[in-house]
Structures are given as structure tokens and as C-alpha cells.
Tab-separated table of C-alpha atoms in Angstrom:
chain	number	residue	atom	x	y	z
A	1	ARG	CA	67.406	103.767	-12.776
A	2	VAL	CA	66.890	106.764	-15.015
A	3	ILE	CA	69.045	106.374	-18.119
A	4	ALA	CA	69.426	109.345	-20.439
A	5	PRO	CA	68.377	108.457	-23.996
A	6	PHE	CA	71.878	108.863	-25.440
A	7	ARG	CA	73.418	106.484	-22.917
A	8	LYS	CA	73.878	102.784	-23.277
A	9	GLU	CA	74.003	100.473	-20.291
A	10	VAL	CA	77.578	99.471	-21.138
A	11	ILE	CA	80.571	99.922	-18.867
A	12	VAL	CA	83.549	101.224	-20.850
A	13	PRO	CA	86.958	100.131	-19.506
A	14	ALA	CA	88.554	102.886	-17.469
A	15	CYS	CA	91.923	104.412	-18.316
A	16	SER	CA	94.747	102.427	-16.775
A	17	THR	CA	97.370	105.203	-16.901
A	18	LEU	CA	97.548	108.977	-17.037
A	19	ALA	CA	99.144	108.767	-20.485
A	20	GLU	CA	96.171	106.781	-21.763
A	21	ALA	CA	93.718	109.251	-20.232
A	22	LEU	CA	95.519	112.217	-21.783
A	23	ALA	CA	95.565	110.535	-25.172
A	24	ARG	CA	91.818	109.921	-24.985
A	25	ALA	CA	91.198	113.517	-23.896
A	26	ALA	CA	93.350	114.897	-26.720
A	27	ALA	CA	91.395	112.826	-29.238
A	28	LEU	CA	88.166	114.513	-28.096
A	29	ARG	CA	89.432	118.085	-28.476
A	30	PRO	CA	88.554	118.682	-32.152
A	31	ALA	CA	84.909	117.676	-31.652
A	32	LEU	CA	84.624	119.648	-28.414
A	33	ALA	CA	86.013	122.764	-30.075
A	34	GLU	CA	83.635	122.383	-32.985
A	35	ARG	CA	80.679	122.135	-30.589
A	36	ALA	CA	81.820	124.895	-28.198
A	37	ALA	CA	79.453	127.556	-29.547
A	38	ALA	CA	76.513	125.135	-29.655
A	39	THR	CA	77.306	124.058	-26.102
A	40	GLU	CA	77.077	127.669	-24.966
A	41	SER	CA	73.764	128.143	-26.744
A	42	ALA	CA	72.298	124.973	-25.243
A	43	ARG	CA	73.474	125.982	-21.735
A	44	ARG	CA	74.394	122.349	-21.062
A	45	LEU	CA	76.617	119.720	-22.605
A	46	PRO	CA	75.217	118.145	-25.771
A	47	GLY	CA	74.348	114.468	-25.569
A	48	ALA	CA	77.184	113.707	-27.970
A	49	THR	CA	79.720	115.251	-25.584
A	50	ILE	CA	78.437	113.294	-22.587
A	51	ALA	CA	78.536	110.114	-24.657
A	52	GLU	CA	82.112	110.790	-25.799
A	53	LEU	CA	83.300	111.483	-22.256
A	54	HIS	CA	81.662	108.221	-21.161
A	55	GLY	CA	83.198	106.412	-24.099
A	56	ALA	CA	86.659	107.653	-23.165
A	57	GLY	CA	86.171	106.535	-19.555
A	58	LEU	CA	87.136	110.009	-18.306
A	59	PHE	CA	84.327	110.379	-15.768
A	60	ARG	CA	85.912	107.492	-13.847
A	61	LEU	CA	89.468	108.821	-13.447
A	62	LEU	CA	89.280	108.915	-9.630
A	63	GLN	CA	86.793	106.088	-9.124
A	64	PRO	CA	87.947	103.140	-6.955
A	65	ALA	CA	89.628	100.386	-8.915
A	66	ARG	CA	87.548	97.741	-7.148
A	67	VAL	CA	84.485	98.868	-9.152
A	68	GLY	CA	86.445	99.218	-12.378
A	69	GLY	CA	87.581	102.820	-11.996
A	70	SER	CA	91.012	104.185	-12.852
A	71	GLU	CA	91.874	105.267	-9.279
A	72	LEU	CA	94.569	107.584	-10.663
A	73	PRO	CA	96.257	110.214	-8.467
A	74	LEU	CA	94.678	113.651	-8.068
A	75	ASP	CA	97.005	115.254	-10.618
A	76	ALA	CA	95.372	113.145	-13.339
A	77	LEU	CA	92.177	115.161	-13.029
A	78	VAL	CA	94.152	118.414	-13.251
A	79	GLU	CA	95.941	117.337	-16.416
A	80	VAL	CA	92.969	115.729	-18.168
A	81	SER	CA	90.589	118.616	-17.470
A	82	ALA	CA	93.284	121.055	-18.646
A	83	GLU	CA	93.594	119.119	-21.894
A	84	LEU	CA	89.830	119.260	-22.479
A	85	ALA	CA	89.544	122.935	-21.486
A	86	ARG	CA	91.916	123.907	-24.290
A	87	ALA	CA	88.954	123.114	-26.561
A	88	CYS	CA	85.826	123.715	-24.438
A	89	ALA	CA	85.916	124.986	-20.866
A	90	SER	CA	82.288	124.081	-20.137
A	91	SER	CA	82.896	120.455	-21.122
A	92	ALA	CA	86.040	120.313	-18.989
A	93	TRP	CA	84.234	121.927	-16.047
A	94	VAL	CA	81.464	119.327	-16.082
A	95	LEU	CA	83.961	116.491	-16.508
A	96	ALA	CA	86.091	117.700	-13.604
A	97	ASN	CA	83.130	118.118	-11.275
A	98	LEU	CA	81.357	114.862	-12.087
A	99	ALA	CA	84.592	112.847	-12.045
A	100	SER	CA	85.404	114.260	-8.617
A	101	HIS	CA	82.136	112.929	-7.204
A	102	HIS	CA	83.299	109.355	-7.850
A	103	TRP	CA	86.330	110.268	-5.729
A	104	MET	CA	84.101	111.714	-3.024
A	105	LEU	CA	81.827	108.671	-2.975
A	106	GLY	CA	84.898	106.567	-2.179
A	107	MET	CA	84.898	108.286	1.239
A	108	TRP	CA	81.328	107.172	2.053
A	109	PRO	CA	80.105	104.007	3.795
A	110	GLN	CA	80.259	100.956	1.563
A	111	ALA	CA	76.466	100.573	1.679
A	112	ALA	CA	76.111	103.929	-0.085
A	113	GLN	CA	78.779	103.039	-2.626
A	114	GLN	CA	77.065	99.773	-3.476
A	115	GLU	CA	73.711	101.515	-3.820
A	116	VAL	CA	75.150	103.858	-6.452
A	117	TRP	CA	77.730	101.716	-8.253
A	118	GLY	CA	76.248	98.276	-7.647
A	119	VAL	CA	77.741	95.463	-5.628
A	120	ALA	CA	80.210	94.512	-8.364
A	121	GLY	CA	80.408	97.871	-10.126
A	122	GLU	CA	77.661	97.051	-12.620
A	123	HIS	CA	76.541	100.712	-12.518
A	124	ALA	CA	80.032	102.187	-12.419
A	125	ASP	CA	79.295	104.698	-15.175
A	126	VAL	CA	76.498	106.416	-13.244
A	127	LEU	CA	76.836	110.215	-13.047
A	128	ILE	CA	76.684	111.972	-9.682
A	129	GLY	CA	76.115	115.710	-9.339
A	130	ALA	CA	76.799	117.856	-6.294
A	131	SER	CA	76.357	121.193	-4.617
A	132	LEU	CA	78.181	121.503	-1.325
A	133	ILE	CA	77.017	125.016	-0.557
A	134	PHE	CA	76.486	125.578	3.173
A	135	PRO	CA	74.000	126.372	4.654
A	136	ALA	CA	71.709	125.861	1.652
A	137	GLY	CA	70.102	122.772	3.201
A	138	ARG	CA	68.575	122.002	6.605
A	139	ALA	CA	68.166	118.504	7.993
A	140	GLU	CA	66.356	116.994	10.954
A	141	ALA	CA	66.892	113.540	12.390
A	142	CYS	CA	64.118	111.021	11.776
A	143	ASP	CA	63.737	107.254	12.002
A	144	GLY	CA	66.590	105.643	10.128
A	145	GLY	CA	68.243	108.855	8.984
A	146	TYR	CA	67.394	112.477	8.197
A	147	ARG	CA	64.739	114.624	6.594
A	148	LEU	CA	66.369	117.143	4.231
A	149	SER	CA	65.012	120.287	2.556
A	150	GLY	CA	66.657	123.144	0.717
A	151	ARG	CA	67.721	124.773	-2.525
A	152	TRP	CA	71.258	124.470	-3.882
A	153	GLY	CA	72.680	126.428	-6.794
A	154	PHE	CA	75.656	125.803	-9.081
A	155	ALA	CA	75.085	122.060	-9.529
A	156	SER	CA	77.167	121.649	-12.680
A	157	GLY	CA	76.041	119.001	-15.158
A	158	ILE	CA	73.100	118.061	-12.952
A	159	ASP	CA	70.668	117.433	-15.847
A	160	ASP	CA	72.606	114.293	-16.763
A	161	CYS	CA	72.985	112.953	-13.222
A	162	GLU	CA	71.101	110.147	-11.506
A	163	TRP	CA	72.373	111.007	-8.000
A	164	VAL	CA	73.383	114.182	-6.208
A	165	MET	CA	75.524	115.040	-3.167
A	166	LEU	CA	74.299	118.019	-1.159
A	167	GLY	CA	75.661	119.916	1.822
A	168	GLY	CA	73.330	120.506	4.743
A	169	ILE	CA	73.287	121.338	8.430
A	170	VAL	CA	71.622	119.218	11.094
A	171	VAL	CA	69.718	121.772	13.134
A	172	GLY	CA	67.813	122.139	16.405
A	173	ASP	CA	67.214	119.164	18.671
A	174	ALA	CA	67.973	116.887	15.737
A	175	ALA	CA	71.684	117.094	16.481
A	176	SER	CA	71.160	115.668	19.948
A	177	GLU	CA	68.751	112.991	18.699
A	178	ALA	CA	71.330	111.902	16.138
A	179	GLY	CA	73.868	111.250	18.882
A	180	LEU	CA	75.942	114.336	18.191
A	181	GLY	CA	76.473	115.184	21.837
A	182	GLY	CA	74.011	118.053	21.752
A	183	GLU	CA	76.020	119.896	19.112
A	184	VAL	CA	73.744	122.126	17.065
A	185	GLY	CA	74.525	122.842	13.452
A	186	GLU	CA	76.540	119.767	12.471
A	187	TYR	CA	77.740	119.985	8.874
A	188	ARG	CA	76.832	116.899	6.908
A	189	LEU	CA	76.765	115.616	3.306
A	190	PHE	CA	73.677	113.920	1.875
A	191	LEU	CA	73.366	111.552	-1.098
A	192	LEU	CA	70.026	111.504	-2.937
A	193	PRO	CA	68.693	109.621	-5.999
A	194	ARG	CA	67.021	111.460	-8.872
A	195	SER	CA	63.554	110.652	-7.533
A	196	ASP	CA	64.235	112.747	-4.411
A	197	PHE	CA	65.211	116.024	-6.076
A	198	THR	CA	64.111	118.313	-8.868
A	199	VAL	CA	66.200	120.566	-11.094
A	200	ARG	CA	65.291	124.202	-11.662
A	201	ASP	CA	66.649	125.777	-14.841
A	202	THR	CA	68.499	128.853	-13.554
A	203	TRP	CA	71.776	128.810	-15.496
A	204	GLN	CA	71.733	132.031	-17.501
A	205	ALA	CA	75.388	132.953	-17.018
A	206	ALA	CA	78.148	135.036	-18.574
A	207	GLY	CA	80.801	132.341	-18.435
A	208	LEU	CA	80.978	128.539	-18.477
A	209	CYS	CA	77.621	128.944	-20.195
A	210	GLY	CA	77.418	125.324	-21.295
A	211	SER	CA	78.020	123.798	-17.862
A	212	GLY	CA	74.319	123.553	-16.990
A	213	SER	CA	75.032	124.574	-13.392
A	214	ASN	CA	71.383	124.641	-12.412
A	215	GLU	CA	69.613	124.644	-9.069
A	216	VAL	CA	68.655	121.529	-7.101
A	217	ASN	CA	65.465	121.618	-5.021
A	218	VAL	CA	64.641	119.143	-2.247
A	219	THR	CA	61.509	119.115	-0.099
A	220	ALA	CA	61.392	116.922	3.001
A	221	ALA	CA	63.338	114.043	1.425
A	222	GLN	CA	64.007	111.052	3.669
A	223	VAL	CA	67.727	110.250	3.521
A	224	ALA	CA	68.870	106.965	5.017
A	225	ALA	CA	71.696	107.236	7.532
A	226	HIS	CA	74.125	105.296	5.334
A	227	ARG	CA	73.627	107.889	2.599
A	228	THR	CA	74.955	110.691	4.781
A	229	LEU	CA	78.487	111.596	5.783
A	230	PRO	CA	79.685	113.991	8.501
A	231	LEU	CA	81.863	116.684	6.982
A	232	SER	CA	84.429	115.813	9.666
A	233	ALA	CA	84.819	112.386	8.020
A	234	ALA	CA	86.072	114.077	4.837
A	235	GLN	CA	88.825	116.050	6.550
A	236	GLY	CA	91.594	113.618	5.687
A	237	GLY	CA	93.620	111.037	7.597
A	238	VAL	CA	92.406	108.132	9.706
A	239	ILE	CA	89.056	109.751	10.489
A	240	ALA	CA	88.145	109.354	6.841
A	241	ALA	CA	89.163	105.703	6.913
A	242	ALA	CA	86.975	105.151	9.973
A	243	HIS	CA	83.882	106.218	8.009
A	244	GLY	CA	84.766	104.518	4.735
A	245	SER	CA	84.977	100.882	3.742
A	246	ALA	CA	87.954	98.653	4.385
A	247	ALA	CA	88.275	98.212	0.633
A	248	ASP	CA	88.799	101.930	0.029
A	249	LEU	CA	91.672	102.857	2.310
A	250	ALA	CA	93.825	103.962	-0.604
A	251	PRO	CA	95.474	107.374	-0.067
A	252	LEU	CA	93.232	108.948	-2.716
A	253	TYR	CA	90.224	108.587	-0.400
A	254	ARG	CA	92.021	110.005	2.633
A	255	ILE	CA	92.568	113.403	1.025
A	256	PRO	CA	90.821	116.267	2.882
A	257	LEU	CA	87.888	117.263	0.703
A	258	LEU	CA	87.253	120.987	1.027
A	259	PRO	CA	90.850	122.281	1.349
A	260	THR	CA	91.839	120.477	-1.858
A	261	PHE	CA	88.718	120.901	-3.977
A	262	GLY	CA	90.379	123.784	-5.803
A	263	TYR	CA	92.623	121.207	-7.482
A	264	VAL	CA	89.550	119.421	-8.830
A	265	ILE	CA	88.625	122.443	-10.961
A	266	ALA	CA	91.975	124.251	-11.303
A	267	GLY	CA	92.872	122.174	-14.337
A	268	VAL	CA	90.052	123.937	-16.165
A	269	VAL	CA	91.546	127.399	-15.650
A	270	LEU	CA	94.944	126.021	-16.640
A	271	GLY	CA	93.463	124.654	-19.859
A	272	ILE	CA	91.598	127.871	-20.633
A	273	ALA	CA	94.847	129.816	-20.361
A	274	GLN	CA	96.800	127.273	-22.401
A	275	GLY	CA	94.097	127.276	-25.061
A	276	ALA	CA	94.157	131.073	-25.249
A	277	LEU	CA	97.940	130.988	-25.635
A	278	ASP	CA	97.728	128.312	-28.333
A	279	LEU	CA	95.175	130.381	-30.215
A	280	PHE	CA	97.139	133.620	-29.984
A	281	VAL	CA	100.474	132.147	-31.014
A	282	GLY	CA	98.950	130.003	-33.746
A	283	ASP	CA	96.505	132.466	-35.298
A	284	GLY	CA	96.498	135.849	-33.595
A	285	CYS	CA	100.140	136.662	-34.250
A	286	CYS	CA	99.750	135.901	-37.936
A	287	ARG	CA	97.232	138.616	-38.713
A	288	LEU	CA	98.013	142.059	-40.049
A	289	THR	CA	97.454	145.058	-37.789
A	290	SER	CA	95.173	147.906	-38.835
A	291	TYR	CA	96.661	151.055	-40.360
A	292	SER	CA	100.306	149.944	-40.297
A	293	GLY	CA	99.730	146.683	-42.135
A	294	ARG	CA	102.527	145.047	-40.142
A	295	MET	CA	102.303	141.526	-38.790
A	296	MET	CA	101.421	141.376	-35.097
A	297	ALA	CA	104.280	138.939	-34.647
A	298	ASP	CA	106.708	141.737	-35.566
A	299	TYR	CA	105.976	143.862	-32.463
A	300	PRO	CA	108.268	143.538	-29.410
A	301	THR	CA	105.298	144.323	-27.149
A	302	VAL	CA	103.540	141.244	-28.508
A	303	HIS	CA	106.652	139.182	-27.815
A	304	ALA	CA	106.599	140.381	-24.197
A	305	ARG	CA	102.912	139.528	-23.804
A	306	VAL	CA	103.450	136.026	-25.148
A	307	ALA	CA	106.358	135.547	-22.750
A	308	GLU	CA	104.349	136.762	-19.750
A	309	ALA	CA	101.362	134.594	-20.609
A	310	ALA	CA	103.511	131.513	-21.197
A	311	ALA	CA	105.436	132.041	-17.954
A	312	SER	CA	102.171	132.428	-16.045
A	313	VAL	CA	100.758	129.210	-17.481
A	314	ASP	CA	103.971	127.270	-16.817
A	315	ALA	CA	104.211	128.579	-13.239
A	316	ALA	CA	100.574	127.716	-12.556
A	317	ARG	CA	101.089	124.193	-13.886
A	318	ARG	CA	104.121	123.663	-11.663
A	319	ILE	CA	102.247	124.924	-8.593
A	320	LEU	CA	99.230	122.725	-9.219
A	321	LEU	CA	101.072	119.520	-10.076
A	322	GLY	CA	103.669	120.017	-7.345
A	323	ASN	CA	100.966	120.497	-4.742
A	324	CYS	CA	99.043	117.482	-6.039
A	325	ALA	CA	102.158	115.432	-5.300
A	326	ASP	CA	102.259	116.929	-1.784
A	327	ILE	CA	98.566	116.111	-1.293
A	328	MET	CA	99.061	112.483	-2.299
A	329	ALA	CA	102.140	112.168	-0.078
A	330	ASP	CA	100.243	113.579	2.905
A	331	ALA	CA	97.327	111.239	2.245
A	332	ALA	CA	99.663	108.248	2.366
A	333	GLY	CA	100.282	109.036	6.028
A	334	ALA	CA	97.969	108.237	8.913
A	335	ASP	CA	97.282	111.798	9.983
A	336	ALA	CA	95.394	114.622	8.300
A	337	PRO	CA	97.591	117.557	7.275
A	338	ALA	CA	97.884	120.427	9.726
A	339	LEU	CA	95.540	123.383	9.340
A	340	LEU	CA	98.288	125.683	8.038
A	341	GLU	CA	99.124	123.144	5.326
A	342	LYS	CA	95.456	122.884	4.331
A	343	VAL	CA	95.060	126.627	3.934
A	344	ARG	CA	98.399	126.787	2.063
A	345	LEU	CA	97.071	124.299	-0.449
A	346	ARG	CA	93.914	126.328	-0.867
A	347	ARG	CA	95.955	129.539	-1.199
A	348	ASP	CA	98.160	128.031	-3.889
A	349	ALA	CA	95.229	126.750	-5.980
A	350	ALA	CA	93.716	130.238	-5.986
A	351	PHE	CA	97.088	131.826	-6.756
A	352	ALA	CA	97.596	129.476	-9.704
A	353	ALA	CA	94.158	130.501	-10.945
A	354	GLN	CA	95.190	134.146	-10.711
A	355	LEU	CA	98.249	133.410	-12.842
A	356	CYS	CA	96.052	131.781	-15.478
A	357	ARG	CA	93.625	134.678	-15.341
A	358	ARG	CA	96.518	137.085	-15.878
A	359	ALA	CA	97.643	135.110	-18.929
A	360	VAL	CA	94.213	135.359	-20.542
A	361	ASP	CA	93.923	139.074	-19.747
A	362	VAL	CA	97.324	139.831	-21.269
A	363	LEU	CA	96.523	137.962	-24.464
A	364	PHE	CA	92.985	139.312	-24.795
A	365	ASP	CA	94.248	142.879	-24.601
A	366	ALA	CA	96.734	142.108	-27.379
A	367	CYS	CA	93.971	140.830	-29.672
A	368	GLY	CA	92.521	144.293	-30.130
A	369	GLY	CA	89.004	144.995	-31.324
A	370	ALA	CA	88.680	141.709	-33.200
A	371	ALA	CA	88.287	139.829	-29.915
A	372	LEU	CA	85.147	141.779	-29.022
A	373	TYR	CA	83.088	139.850	-31.545
A	374	LEU	CA	81.147	136.932	-30.085
A	375	SER	CA	82.448	134.795	-32.931
A	376	HIS	CA	86.024	135.212	-31.669
A	377	PRO	CA	87.184	132.430	-29.287
A	378	ALA	CA	89.200	134.867	-27.146
A	379	GLN	CA	86.070	136.454	-25.676
A	380	ARG	CA	84.840	133.019	-24.576
A	381	SER	CA	88.186	132.386	-22.877
A	382	LEU	CA	87.861	135.685	-21.016
A	383	ARG	CA	84.312	134.965	-19.845
A	384	ASP	CA	85.004	131.346	-18.930
A	385	MET	CA	88.072	132.347	-16.938
A	386	ARG	CA	86.095	134.905	-14.943
A	387	ALA	CA	83.395	132.350	-14.187
A	388	ALA	CA	85.862	129.668	-13.089
A	389	CYS	CA	87.803	132.041	-10.833
A	390	ALA	CA	84.536	133.034	-9.147
A	391	HIS	CA	84.330	129.555	-7.588
A	392	ILE	CA	84.886	129.900	-3.857
A	393	THR	CA	87.862	127.517	-3.861
A	394	LEU	CA	89.642	129.608	-6.520
A	395	ASN	CA	88.618	133.017	-5.184
A	396	TRP	CA	91.868	134.788	-4.328
A	397	ASP	CA	90.457	137.187	-1.747
A	398	ALA	CA	88.854	134.338	0.199
A	399	ALA	CA	91.883	132.026	0.014
A	400	ALA	CA	94.445	134.742	0.794
A	401	SER	CA	92.571	136.120	3.774
A	402	LEU	CA	92.020	132.619	5.158
A	403	TYR	CA	95.719	131.755	4.867
A	404	GLY	CA	96.776	135.035	6.451
A	405	ARG	CA	94.322	134.571	9.300
A	406	VAL	CA	95.705	131.135	10.154
A	407	ALA	CA	99.331	132.166	9.614
A	408	VAL	CA	99.092	134.953	12.200
A	409	GLY	CA	97.330	132.755	14.746
A	410	HIS	CA	93.678	133.788	14.412
A	411	SER	CA	92.213	130.386	13.512
A	412	GLY	CA	90.310	129.489	16.663
A	413	ASP	CA	86.847	130.351	15.387
A	414	LEU	CA	87.020	129.018	11.831
A	415	PRO	CA	83.781	127.322	10.690
A	416	PRO	CA	83.955	123.608	9.739
A	417	TYR	CA	83.978	124.269	5.991
A	418	GLU	CA	87.199	126.267	6.314
A	419	ARG	CA	89.059	123.567	8.170
């Protein structure tokens, strides 16, 4: 196994409750804030940040309890990543993504889980990257599995990962050879060790600069069958249980993957907005305005902006946490949620992101010219928010049009990744 030099081969006990996880996250905020500028400059998380996240056990929030993970409900990731994003959005973004891959691996065959985590969880702290962009990869059936090639962008935190999950399409006659009933273009997920992929440094970005969301390259890698998963097996309900292990039938691992992935990263936008509000109320309102010499806190227009931003953040939090409760309740049942419910969940995650984006915009405009300086934290909040909302699962145009299409009855030709 490839162990980064700052890591120790020690398994830190996972958080047993959400309260414990939030306390650990809050304790990390001062150091994350202090390193935020350096994180941007490095274009990846510093080794100290990765080590602290490991030490707090936060990467393992959604990992199965049987391998020593916390196995907390989905809302835990929203709340913990929001807490971290108040200090450093890039750190929270990487945490949210990499923690979610432990959740995703819980949906895979047990042979794959044991290969990554170890039979008894002795490698439970391993980091797994991912890029589920379709159709970035093409696969063909071969003896014992598939041969995969492709290039995948936006693999956040990948430089520190020993495994990666990639989205690909089984093409040509391979679909028939793989026993797919002649279906061409089956969507499938592939799990590869570090030796089977390379990382190309491409992350020169305007926002979430420190997330190291580089490109993964794979050339004709042989992927064993047990290290692949049909996308249909991650659609929620009993079909997911049929492809997982008997030990991992907990509701958390029966959640439909793609319709709910917005909740994996939505905590980051919530935290960015909350952090911007904290900054403005704590520091911005206390400064004197130019020319008049009056305190900013004396202006009624500033009062209105604070109210609008706070209401937006509170509404977004209620939407996200309320829907997380709905997601967990649905997962406790035997059936996957109906298509309209899936697209509603996706719509609401994107809408909550829009509320958070509005909060940051309102506050940034109130900061005046001072916020234009790169040394001012408000400009980082603005850029990070734009970058986070560009993610396909938080993109309002995509989510709104998809919901409207299904709501009016035009859902018959939706591709697999929108179901």
C-alpha cells in the first residue's frame, strides 16, 4: 500500500455520535482558517490538514460500523462539512467527497470492501477518490472483469488517495459478453488501486482552489469483476442490497446514489454562507464607512442585508436537514423512492445551494471595495461558492429542468444517471 509520508498506519477511533463529530470539527476550525490562504496557494490540502482530519476520524463518518466506521446518518456529513467550511471551504469539500466514498463502498460486493478496508478493517483509514463523470471512461469485457480506459476530471483530493472510483460505460459487444442481455452502453462504476491510474495536475481554478480536483488517467487497466458495480445497483432499495454484502444492509447503504449526491457536498455551501455571515456580523459591521465616517452597523440597509442572508442560510439548513431525514426514512423501506421523489430531492439540494449563494452575494455587495482585495476573506467566499454551485448536482438549471420534465410527464427517455 502507498502511504503518504505524513500518515501513520494507526486507526483512529471513529466518532460515535454527531455531537462528537461536530465538536471535533469545531476544534479544527482555527487551524484550517489560518491555513486557508496557504491551502489555496498549494492547490491541494496541506499534509497537516489531512493528518488532522484523519486524527479527528472525520473521513469515516459514513463508513460501516463493522470496520470501525461511525455509520452516522447522511445529515452528519452535511453538518460536519458545514462546520469545517466556515473556516476553509476547500478542506470541507475534500472531506465531504472522500468521506462519501466510504459510504459508496458500502454498496459494493464484500470482496471489494475487504480488498480496500481489510478483512477486519485494518485499513479502515484508507482514502478513496472518485470521479463519476459519464461518459469519461469506456470499458470492454475481458476474462475475469473489464478493461477500462479514459480520462476523468474533478477528482477532488485525489493526490492523497490510494484508491479511486470511476464512472464508465461498457460499450460494443462487451455488454453482451458480460451477460447484459445485449444492452449496449451499460453504466458501471469501477474501483482501481493507485497502481492502475495516474494523476494529471490540471487544477488551476478560480474557486475551491485548494481542493486538488485533478484529472485521473487510466489506460487499459484490468478491473476484476468484484471491483465493479452496475449503476443500477446504486439506485436505492432492495436492488442495492442484492449487490452488497449481508453485513451492510443498513439503510445508509440503500440510499440512491446520484439523486442524493447533492447532499454530500451541500454542507459545504451551507458552511461557506454561514462563515460569510459570521465574518460580516463579527467584523464587517464594525468598520467605519468612507466619507461619512459612520459605522456600517448603523445603516438600515445593512440590517436588511444581514436579515436576508441569515434567513437564506437558515432556510437552506432546514431544507437540507429535513430532506436528509426523508432520505433516511425512505432508505429504511424495501423499495427505492419513486422517480418524482428522487428529482425533488435533487431539486431541493440545488435550491438550498441557491439560497446560500444569495446570502454570500448579498453580504459581499455590502462589504464595498475592501472585499476586492485578495487578502479579504469575503472574496474567497464568493469564489468558493461559485465553484461549489457549479457542481452538476447543485446546478439549479439542471436540477430545475429535470424536476419540471418529470413533473409534467416527460421522463420516459431519461438517461441512467438522471434516474
